[in-house]
Amino acid sequence: MATGVTANRAELIAIANSVASEKMIDKAIVIEAMEDAIQRAARTRYGQEMDIRAKLDPNNGDLRLWRVVEVVEQVDDIYKQVDVKGAQKLQPGAAVGDYLVDPLPPIEFGRIQAQAAKQTIFQKVRDAERERQYEEFKDRAGEIITGVVKRVEFGHIVVDLGRAEGVIRRDAQIPREVVRVNDRIRSLILKVVRENRGPQIFLSRAHPDFMKKLFAQEVPEIYDGIIEIKAAARDPGSRAKIGVISHDSSIDPVGACVGMKGSRVQAVVQEMQGEKIDIIPWSPDTATFVVNALQPANVSRVLIDEEEDRIEVVVPDDQLSLAIGRRGQNVRLASQLTAKAIDILTETDASEKRQQEFVRNSELFQNELDVDETLAQLLVAEGFSELEEVAYVELDELAGIEGFDEDLAQELQSRAQEALERREAAAREERRALGVEDALADLPYLTEAMLVTLGKAGIKTLDDLADLATDELVEKRRAEPRRRNEDAPKRPENKGGVLAEYGLSEEQGNEIIMAARAHWFEDEDEDAGAQASEESEA
């Protein structure tokens, strides 16, 4: 490269063509790099203060070198300016304000100049190569790519992708998988990040999308869109589940993914180092999909709690260990697949839980409504579990219970409403004892019970509440499947927002906080009005 700057015309063009071809970049970029190197060398020879330009013809190798000067009346910078008299020698008729070209003789490159030119060209080519790599891979996230293991550094695998390098970080690898230098390896392009030292291409073999893309390669129906993978969950290197659906009623999605004698699924299993894959028919009905996701365990019934975003699954006593799986793997994967927290109960557990709830709710109605045990149990048996349900249900629905009449229904509703008022009054007294301002009681959606909870959390003024973010106020607790292995590492507990237990929505939380902040803006308006009044008086 050093000789390229002093070479003859044909050699200059040959070098440019060779570098462009080798690095797979535009020849114009190499020519520009050569011109920049020549300009730098010329400034070293003639003066760094000069505005020197170089032009290399990409076809025949002709090189032109010149400096640019401005025509002025009074010269302040002899390197970049020339007076009118001097300008006439360069271009007759030149006037003040014109920019003239002053040709310079060719320069001879010494060892230092040649080395500097070489470094400049190398840097330009490297920058162009990095930009080409980024442009080539930036839109390919989500694709599967094949490369060759180049080296392993600190547990991270560096993969040669041909025109660039990618890295499979330790947490994106399949556990216990052994790779060696020069092994061919397939992986998923997770993301491409532009950095100064070149694009960082992050790859993964543990991501669920890697399994989905492998199936798309092995199952033509998935590639063609006839079968769709609606959900996927993995415990990399051990077990995985995918939920599939067919858009053609004549094609069985599970059978198509398994293939003749399991050929298709086995090809994916081998690529994933023997990871067992459960292929499950996807269903828009949540309960049905949960039952399918917990295979091979049998499920007796499913109860869905929409508010808590949890699902309670009841299984026969002898199916409990199968439903949970080794170290909770089966229920954990089913939870990831359905995006729901799943609680596993045996028939015995469920029966005991129902009995406890029945007794608890019966005692609630006996105490709060002042009714006998038989009447309280009858209400619970009809599905009533809260005072609010009794107080505000349609009168006809309450009167329609066998053995009830309209008078009894009205009396029960009246007692339920009085009980709620007693609760509210007791909560109001507790709230005031905690020192919670009355102003908070005027905010939307907040009940006295909620204000007590806020007071116990140290939130007692409008400013205290206004300082909270929405998620700190109403974010739900993170749902996790129960029956997990006691020895397994647990995620940090997410207690949710202060009012998480009351089921407020994010929109309601926003409205509460904005209402609490309203006095801030009123104070600003008052300050602005007072300032305007003072200025007008002055």
mmCIF file of N, CA and C in Angstrom, residues 39-95:
data_model
loop_
_atom_site.group_PDB
_atom_site.id
_atom_site.type_symbol
_atom_site.label_atom_id
_atom_site.label_comp_id
_atom_site.label_asym_id
_atom_site.label_seq_id
_atom_site.Cartn_x
_atom_site.Cartn_y
_atom_site.Cartn_z
ATOM 1 N N GLN A 39 -3.731 14.197 -0.079
ATOM 2 C CA GLN A 39 -3.920 15.551 0.448
ATOM 3 C C GLN A 39 -3.154 15.749 1.752
ATOM 4 N N ARG A 40 -3.198 14.746 2.637
ATOM 5 C CA ARG A 40 -2.485 14.853 3.906
ATOM 6 C C ARG A 40 -0.974 14.949 3.677
ATOM 7 N N ALA A 41 -0.464 14.146 2.747
ATOM 8 C CA ALA A 41 0.974 14.182 2.456
ATOM 9 C C ALA A 41 1.374 15.526 1.845
ATOM 10 N N ALA A 42 0.499 16.070 1.003
ATOM 11 C CA ALA A 42 0.798 17.355 0.357
ATOM 12 C C ALA A 42 0.818 18.481 1.392
ATOM 13 N N ARG A 43 -0.062 18.425 2.380
ATOM 14 C CA ARG A 43 -0.058 19.467 3.405
ATOM 15 C C ARG A 43 1.228 19.400 4.224
ATOM 16 N N THR A 44 1.718 18.161 4.445
ATOM 17 C CA THR A 44 2.988 18.018 5.159
ATOM 18 C C THR A 44 4.123 18.659 4.354
ATOM 19 N N ARG A 45 4.044 18.533 3.016
ATOM 20 C CA ARG A 45 5.103 19.071 2.144
ATOM 21 C C ARG A 45 4.992 20.584 1.947
ATOM 22 N N TYR A 46 3.771 21.093 1.734
ATOM 23 C CA TYR A 46 3.586 22.501 1.387
ATOM 24 C C TYR A 46 3.094 23.373 2.537
ATOM 25 N N GLY A 47 2.565 22.739 3.600
ATOM 26 C CA GLY A 47 2.076 23.535 4.742
ATOM 27 C C GLY A 47 0.697 23.069 5.183
ATOM 28 N N GLN A 48 0.567 22.799 6.478
ATOM 29 C CA GLN A 48 -0.707 22.298 7.008
ATOM 30 C C GLN A 48 -1.814 23.337 6.906
ATOM 31 N N GLU A 49 -1.456 24.642 6.809
ATOM 32 C CA GLU A 49 -2.460 25.693 6.786
ATOM 33 C C GLU A 49 -3.176 25.793 5.444
ATOM 34 N N MET A 50 -2.599 25.207 4.406
ATOM 35 C CA MET A 50 -3.172 25.338 3.067
ATOM 36 C C MET A 50 -4.398 24.450 2.884
ATOM 37 N N ASP A 51 -5.325 24.940 2.044
ATOM 38 C CA ASP A 51 -6.502 24.155 1.661
ATOM 39 C C ASP A 51 -6.154 23.423 0.366
ATOM 40 N N ILE A 52 -5.581 22.226 0.529
ATOM 41 C CA ILE A 52 -5.066 21.471 -0.620
ATOM 42 C C ILE A 52 -6.053 20.377 -1.018
ATOM 43 N N ARG A 53 -6.268 20.226 -2.308
ATOM 44 C CA ARG A 53 -7.175 19.201 -2.822
ATOM 45 C C ARG A 53 -6.416 18.291 -3.791
ATOM 46 N N ALA A 54 -6.857 17.031 -3.837
ATOM 47 C CA ALA A 54 -6.275 16.073 -4.779
ATOM 48 C C ALA A 54 -7.417 15.365 -5.499
ATOM 49 N N LYS A 55 -7.186 15.070 -6.786
ATOM 50 C CA LYS A 55 -8.200 14.361 -7.570
ATOM 51 C C LYS A 55 -7.525 13.272 -8.380
ATOM 52 N N LEU A 56 -7.978 12.014 -8.108
ATOM 53 C CA LEU A 56 -7.420 10.856 -8.809
ATOM 54 C C LEU A 56 -8.483 10.330 -9.761
ATOM 55 N N ASP A 57 -8.173 10.300 -11.044
ATOM 56 C CA ASP A 57 -9.123 9.811 -12.043
ATOM 57 C C ASP A 57 -9.244 8.286 -11.916
ATOM 58 N N PRO A 58 -10.459 7.761 -11.617
ATOM 59 C CA PRO A 58 -10.610 6.315 -11.400
ATOM 60 C C PRO A 58 -10.431 5.478 -12.665
ATOM 61 N N ASN A 59 -10.409 6.119 -13.816
ATOM 62 C CA ASN A 59 -10.283 5.374 -15.081
ATOM 63 C C ASN A 59 -8.853 5.253 -15.570
ATOM 64 N N ASN A 60 -8.139 6.402 -15.605
ATOM 65 C CA ASN A 60 -6.788 6.355 -16.177
ATOM 66 C C ASN A 60 -5.685 6.633 -15.157
ATOM 67 N N GLY A 61 -6.068 6.976 -13.914
ATOM 68 C CA GLY A 61 -5.064 7.176 -12.878
ATOM 69 C C GLY A 61 -4.417 8.542 -12.870
ATOM 70 N N ASP A 62 -4.904 9.501 -13.703
ATOM 71 C CA ASP A 62 -4.341 10.855 -13.682
ATOM 72 C C ASP A 62 -4.537 11.492 -12.317
ATOM 73 N N LEU A 63 -3.494 12.165 -11.801
ATOM 74 C CA LEU A 63 -3.549 12.796 -10.493
ATOM 75 C C LEU A 63 -3.351 14.295 -10.638
ATOM 76 N N ARG A 64 -4.309 15.052 -10.096
ATOM 77 C CA ARG A 64 -4.215 16.522 -10.077
ATOM 78 C C ARG A 64 -4.125 16.971 -8.631
ATOM 79 N N LEU A 65 -3.253 17.963 -8.400
ATOM 80 C CA LEU A 65 -3.044 18.485 -7.049
ATOM 81 C C LEU A 65 -3.115 20.004 -7.110
ATOM 82 N N TRP A 66 -3.885 20.616 -6.234
ATOM 83 C CA TRP A 66 -4.003 22.065 -6.239
ATOM 84 C C TRP A 66 -4.388 22.575 -4.858
ATOM 85 N N ARG A 67 -4.215 23.907 -4.710
ATOM 86 C CA ARG A 67 -4.704 24.538 -3.489
ATOM 87 C C ARG A 67 -5.774 25.553 -3.869
ATOM 88 N N VAL A 68 -6.685 25.807 -2.943
ATOM 89 C CA VAL A 68 -7.771 26.751 -3.174
ATOM 90 C C VAL A 68 -7.478 28.019 -2.390
ATOM 91 N N VAL A 69 -7.559 29.188 -3.072
ATOM 92 C CA VAL A 69 -7.321 30.477 -2.415
ATOM 93 C C VAL A 69 -8.489 31.411 -2.696
ATOM 94 N N GLU A 70 -8.746 32.315 -1.765
ATOM 95 C CA GLU A 70 -9.824 33.292 -1.893
ATOM 96 C C GLU A 70 -9.239 34.653 -2.253
ATOM 97 N N VAL A 71 -9.879 35.343 -3.200
ATOM 98 C CA VAL A 71 -9.435 36.679 -3.607
ATOM 99 C C VAL A 71 -9.998 37.702 -2.628
ATOM 100 N N VAL A 72 -9.102 38.483 -1.969
ATOM 101 C CA VAL A 72 -9.516 39.489 -0.987
ATOM 102 C C VAL A 72 -8.791 40.797 -1.265
ATOM 103 N N GLU A 73 -9.294 41.870 -0.667
ATOM 104 C CA GLU A 73 -8.626 43.178 -0.818
ATOM 105 C C GLU A 73 -7.396 43.245 0.076
ATOM 106 N N GLN A 74 -7.532 42.788 1.322
ATOM 107 C CA GLN A 74 -6.433 42.820 2.262
ATOM 108 C C GLN A 74 -6.132 41.390 2.712
ATOM 109 N N VAL A 75 -4.938 40.890 2.460
ATOM 110 C CA VAL A 75 -4.580 39.513 2.790
ATOM 111 C C VAL A 75 -4.268 39.390 4.276
ATOM 112 N N ASP A 76 -5.034 38.523 4.964
ATOM 113 C CA ASP A 76 -4.784 38.234 6.384
ATOM 114 C C ASP A 76 -4.162 36.850 6.570
ATOM 115 N N ASP A 77 -4.409 35.957 5.608
ATOM 116 C CA ASP A 77 -3.895 34.581 5.698
ATOM 117 C C ASP A 77 -3.241 34.264 4.364
ATOM 118 N N ILE A 78 -1.922 34.280 4.337
ATOM 119 C CA ILE A 78 -1.202 34.124 3.073
ATOM 120 C C ILE A 78 -1.369 32.725 2.489
ATOM 121 N N TYR A 79 -1.786 31.769 3.322
ATOM 122 C CA TYR A 79 -1.915 30.398 2.835
ATOM 123 C C TYR A 79 -3.243 30.157 2.122
ATOM 124 N N LYS A 80 -4.266 30.918 2.499
ATOM 125 C CA LYS A 80 -5.594 30.668 1.939
ATOM 126 C C LYS A 80 -6.183 31.879 1.216
ATOM 127 N N GLN A 81 -5.421 32.983 1.183
ATOM 128 C CA GLN A 81 -5.930 34.203 0.551
ATOM 129 C C GLN A 81 -4.896 34.782 -0.407
ATOM 130 N N VAL A 82 -5.393 35.586 -1.355
ATOM 131 C CA VAL A 82 -4.521 36.262 -2.305
ATOM 132 C C VAL A 82 -5.162 37.603 -2.647
ATOM 133 N N ASP A 83 -4.316 38.628 -2.880
ATOM 134 C CA ASP A 83 -4.894 39.939 -3.223
ATOM 135 C C ASP A 83 -5.246 39.965 -4.703
ATOM 136 N N VAL A 84 -5.907 41.037 -5.121
ATOM 137 C CA VAL A 84 -6.408 41.125 -6.496
ATOM 138 C C VAL A 84 -5.253 41.088 -7.486
ATOM 139 N N LYS A 85 -4.164 41.753 -7.195
ATOM 140 C CA LYS A 85 -3.020 41.785 -8.116
ATOM 141 C C LYS A 85 -2.440 40.383 -8.297
ATOM 142 N N GLY A 86 -2.236 39.678 -7.197
ATOM 143 C CA GLY A 86 -1.701 38.316 -7.294
ATOM 144 C C GLY A 86 -2.673 37.372 -7.983
ATOM 145 N N ALA A 87 -3.978 37.634 -7.810
ATOM 146 C CA ALA A 87 -4.984 36.765 -8.413
ATOM 147 C C ALA A 87 -4.967 36.849 -9.939
ATOM 148 N N GLN A 88 -4.573 38.013 -10.485
ATOM 149 C CA GLN A 88 -4.570 38.154 -11.935
ATOM 150 C C GLN A 88 -3.572 37.204 -12.606
ATOM 151 N N LYS A 89 -2.518 36.842 -11.847
ATOM 152 C CA LYS A 89 -1.544 35.898 -12.401
ATOM 153 C C LYS A 89 -2.135 34.494 -12.513
ATOM 154 N N LEU A 90 -3.056 34.175 -11.573
ATOM 155 C CA LEU A 90 -3.669 32.849 -11.615
ATOM 156 C C LEU A 90 -4.824 32.807 -12.598
ATOM 157 N N GLN A 91 -5.613 33.901 -12.592
ATOM 158 C CA GLN A 91 -6.780 33.930 -13.480
ATOM 159 C C GLN A 91 -7.100 35.386 -13.812
ATOM 160 N N PRO A 92 -6.774 35.830 -15.023
ATOM 161 C CA PRO A 92 -7.066 37.213 -15.411
ATOM 162 C C PRO A 92 -8.560 37.524 -15.246
ATOM 163 N N GLY A 93 -8.840 38.697 -14.674
ATOM 164 C CA GLY A 93 -10.226 39.105 -14.481
ATOM 165 C C GLY A 93 -10.814 38.661 -13.159
ATOM 166 N N ALA A 94 -10.006 38.032 -12.292
ATOM 167 C CA ALA A 94 -10.525 37.576 -10.999
ATOM 168 C C ALA A 94 -10.889 38.778 -10.146
ATOM 169 N N ALA A 95 -12.004 38.660 -9.385
ATOM 170 C CA ALA A 95 -12.490 39.754 -8.552
ATOM 171 C C ALA A 95 -12.551 39.306 -7.093
#
